[in-house]
Coordinates of C-alpha atoms and ligand atoms in Angstrom, one line a residue:
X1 CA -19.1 -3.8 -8.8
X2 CA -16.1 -5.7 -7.7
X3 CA -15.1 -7.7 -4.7
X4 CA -12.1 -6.4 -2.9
X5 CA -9.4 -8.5 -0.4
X6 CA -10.5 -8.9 3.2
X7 CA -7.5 -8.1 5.4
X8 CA -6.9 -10.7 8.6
X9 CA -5.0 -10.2 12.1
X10 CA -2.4 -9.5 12.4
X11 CA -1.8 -6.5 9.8
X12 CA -0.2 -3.5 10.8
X13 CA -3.4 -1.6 8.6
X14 CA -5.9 -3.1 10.9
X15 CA -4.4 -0.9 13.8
X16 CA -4.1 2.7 11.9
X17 CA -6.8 5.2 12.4
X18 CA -8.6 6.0 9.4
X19 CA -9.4 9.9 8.1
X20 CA -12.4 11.5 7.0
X21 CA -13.7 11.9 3.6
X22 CA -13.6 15.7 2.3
X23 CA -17.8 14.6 0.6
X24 CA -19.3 11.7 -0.9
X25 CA -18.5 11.6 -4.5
X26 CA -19.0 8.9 -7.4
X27 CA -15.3 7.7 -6.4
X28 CA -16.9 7.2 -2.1
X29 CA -20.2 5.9 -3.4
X30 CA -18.2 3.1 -5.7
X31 CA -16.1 2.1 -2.7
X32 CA -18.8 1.9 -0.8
X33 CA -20.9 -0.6 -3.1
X34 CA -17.8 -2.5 -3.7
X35 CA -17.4 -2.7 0.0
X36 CA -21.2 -4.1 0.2
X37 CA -20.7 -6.9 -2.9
X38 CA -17.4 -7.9 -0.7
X39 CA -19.5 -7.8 2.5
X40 CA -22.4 -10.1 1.3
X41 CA -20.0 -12.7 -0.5
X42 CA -18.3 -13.3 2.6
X43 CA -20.8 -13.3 3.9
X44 CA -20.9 -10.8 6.7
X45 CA -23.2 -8.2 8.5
X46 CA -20.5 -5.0 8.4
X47 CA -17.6 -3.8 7.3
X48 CA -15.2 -1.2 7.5
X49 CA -13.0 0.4 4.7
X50 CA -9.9 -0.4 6.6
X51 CA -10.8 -3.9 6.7
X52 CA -10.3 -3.9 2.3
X53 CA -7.0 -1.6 3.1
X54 CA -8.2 2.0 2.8
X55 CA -8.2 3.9 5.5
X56 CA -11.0 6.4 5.1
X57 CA -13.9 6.7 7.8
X58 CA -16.5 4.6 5.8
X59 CA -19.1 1.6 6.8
X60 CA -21.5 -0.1 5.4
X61 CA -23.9 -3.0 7.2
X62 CA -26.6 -4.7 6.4
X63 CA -29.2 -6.7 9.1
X64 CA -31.5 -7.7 6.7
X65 CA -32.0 -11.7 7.1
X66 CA -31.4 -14.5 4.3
X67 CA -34.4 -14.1 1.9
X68 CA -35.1 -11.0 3.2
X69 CA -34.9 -7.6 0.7
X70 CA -31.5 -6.4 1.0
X71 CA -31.4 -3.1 3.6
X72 CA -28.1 -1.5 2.3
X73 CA -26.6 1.5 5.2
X74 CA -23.8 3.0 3.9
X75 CA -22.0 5.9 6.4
X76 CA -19.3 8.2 5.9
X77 CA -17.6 10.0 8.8
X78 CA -20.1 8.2 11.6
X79 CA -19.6 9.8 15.0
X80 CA -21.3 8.6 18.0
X81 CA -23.2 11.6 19.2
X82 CA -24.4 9.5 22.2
X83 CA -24.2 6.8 24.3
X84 CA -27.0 5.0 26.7
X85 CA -25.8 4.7 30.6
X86 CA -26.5 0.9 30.4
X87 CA -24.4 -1.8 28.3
X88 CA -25.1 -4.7 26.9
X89 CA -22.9 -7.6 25.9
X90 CA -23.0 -9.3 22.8
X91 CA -21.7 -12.7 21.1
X92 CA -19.2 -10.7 18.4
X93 CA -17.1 -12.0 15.5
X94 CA -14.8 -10.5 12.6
X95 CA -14.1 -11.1 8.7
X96 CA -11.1 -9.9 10.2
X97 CA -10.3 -12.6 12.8
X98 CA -11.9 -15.2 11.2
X99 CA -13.4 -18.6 13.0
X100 CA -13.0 -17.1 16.8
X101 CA -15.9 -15.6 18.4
X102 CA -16.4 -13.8 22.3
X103 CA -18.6 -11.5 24.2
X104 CA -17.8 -7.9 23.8
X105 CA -19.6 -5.2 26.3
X106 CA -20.6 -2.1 24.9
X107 CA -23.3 1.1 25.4
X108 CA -26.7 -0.8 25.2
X109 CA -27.6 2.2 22.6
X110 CA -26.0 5.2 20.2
X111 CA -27.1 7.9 18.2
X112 CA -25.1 8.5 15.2
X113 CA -24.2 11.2 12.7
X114 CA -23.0 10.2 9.7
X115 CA -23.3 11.3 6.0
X116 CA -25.4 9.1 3.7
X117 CA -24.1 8.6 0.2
X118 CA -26.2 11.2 -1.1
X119 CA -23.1 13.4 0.9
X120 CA -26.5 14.3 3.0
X121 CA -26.0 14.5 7.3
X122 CA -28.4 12.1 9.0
X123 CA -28.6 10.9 12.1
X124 CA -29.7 7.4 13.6
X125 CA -30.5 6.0 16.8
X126 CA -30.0 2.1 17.5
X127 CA -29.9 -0.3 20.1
X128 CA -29.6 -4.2 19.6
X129 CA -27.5 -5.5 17.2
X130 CA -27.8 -2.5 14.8
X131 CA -25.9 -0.7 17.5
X132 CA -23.1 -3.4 18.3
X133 CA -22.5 -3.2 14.3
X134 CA -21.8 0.2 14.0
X135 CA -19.7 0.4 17.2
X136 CA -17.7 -2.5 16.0
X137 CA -17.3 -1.0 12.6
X138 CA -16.8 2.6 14.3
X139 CA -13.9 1.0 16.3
X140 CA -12.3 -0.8 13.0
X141 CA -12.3 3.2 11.4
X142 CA -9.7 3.8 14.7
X143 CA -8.0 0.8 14.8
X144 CA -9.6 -1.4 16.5
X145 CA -10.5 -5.1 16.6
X146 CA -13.4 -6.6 18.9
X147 CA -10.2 -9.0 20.3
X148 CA -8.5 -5.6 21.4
X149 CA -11.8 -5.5 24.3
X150 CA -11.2 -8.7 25.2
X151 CA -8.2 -9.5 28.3
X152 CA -4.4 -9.9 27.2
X153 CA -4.3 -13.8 27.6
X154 CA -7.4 -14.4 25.5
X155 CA -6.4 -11.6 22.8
X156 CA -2.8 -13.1 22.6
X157 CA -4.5 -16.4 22.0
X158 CA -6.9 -15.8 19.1
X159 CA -3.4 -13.6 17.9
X160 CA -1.0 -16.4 18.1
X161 CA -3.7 -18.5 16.3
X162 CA -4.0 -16.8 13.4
X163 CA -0.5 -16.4 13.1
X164 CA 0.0 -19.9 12.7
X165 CA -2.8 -19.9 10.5
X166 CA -1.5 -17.2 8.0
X167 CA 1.8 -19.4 8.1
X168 CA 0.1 -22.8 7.3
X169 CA -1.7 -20.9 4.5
X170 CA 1.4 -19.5 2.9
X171 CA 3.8 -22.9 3.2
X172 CA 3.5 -25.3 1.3
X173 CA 2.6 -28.9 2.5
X174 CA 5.9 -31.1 3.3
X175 CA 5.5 -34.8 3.0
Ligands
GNR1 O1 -20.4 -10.2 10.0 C1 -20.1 -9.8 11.2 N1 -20.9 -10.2 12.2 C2 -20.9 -9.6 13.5 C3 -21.5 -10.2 14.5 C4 -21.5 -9.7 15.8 C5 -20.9 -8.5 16.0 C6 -20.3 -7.8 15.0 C7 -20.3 -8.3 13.7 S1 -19.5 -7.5 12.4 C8 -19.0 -8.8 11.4 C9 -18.4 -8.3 10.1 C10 -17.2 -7.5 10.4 O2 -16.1 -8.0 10.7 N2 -17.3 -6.2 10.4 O3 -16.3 -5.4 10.6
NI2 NI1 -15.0 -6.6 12.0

């Protein structure tokens, strides 16, 4: 297994939509357990392959709590088959836009198709924060960030932040 590079806003890969995989094959299942050794390091609860720079429609999450037996999902090609009528709103952050945080309203519930890494079609239905997971992973696999659902001014915000953020990182300190 290896860790891979977490991309950050802004990055023009962040914003391309991602394509399908032809089948899950030993190359998609690697990826895939690279993507989760990445995910717990950082540590975070999802990711998308876009987020390590390849942009092929694959997830992986994992809810389990600290302590807790790890409970690995790995997806390929997840579409949302359907939605709930109600939403739900939800306290949402990003490897991806790291240190800001808001509340993101989405369906309350999904069902999901998706294959497994056995290349096998399952489906899953989900509510809580299994479901605002695999929406905001869904949404990375078409370009977009949980910021993109927030207004202009706030979005602009967190954007200019990490701007200046990526530029203090990269210049050295003057005395
Ligand atoms: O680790 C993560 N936590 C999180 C919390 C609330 C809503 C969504 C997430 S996903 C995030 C990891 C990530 O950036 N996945 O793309
Ligand atoms: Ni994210």
């Amino acid at each position: 297994m290896a860790r891979l590079f977490i991309l950050t806003a802004p990055d023009a890969r962040l914003k391309q939509k991602s394509r399908p995989v032809d089948k899950v094959d030993d190359q998609i299942r690697r990826l895939m357990d690279d993507m989760l050794e990445t995910m717990y390091v950082a540590p975070g609860i999802g990711l998308a392959a876009a987020q390590v720079g390849v942009l092929q429609r694959i997830l992986v999450l994992d809810l389990a709590k600290d302590g807790e037996e790890k409970r690995p999902v790995r997806m390929a090609n997840p579409e949302i088959i359907w939605v709930s009528d109600d939403d739900s709103s939800h306290e949402e952050g990003c490897l991806s836009v790291p240190e800001h945080y808001a509340s993101v309203t989405r369906p309350r519930a999904i069902r999901v198709r998706y294959l497994d890494h056995q290349n096998e079609s399952r489906e899953l239905e989900a509510d809580g924060l299994l479901a605002v997971v695999i929406q905001h992973e869904i949404d990375h696999l078409d370009g977009v960030l949980f910021i993109d659902h927030l207004s202009a001014l706030k979005r602009n915000m967190i954007l200019r932040k990490l701007t200046k953020a990526k530029k203090s990182d990269a210049e050295p300190v003057r005395a």
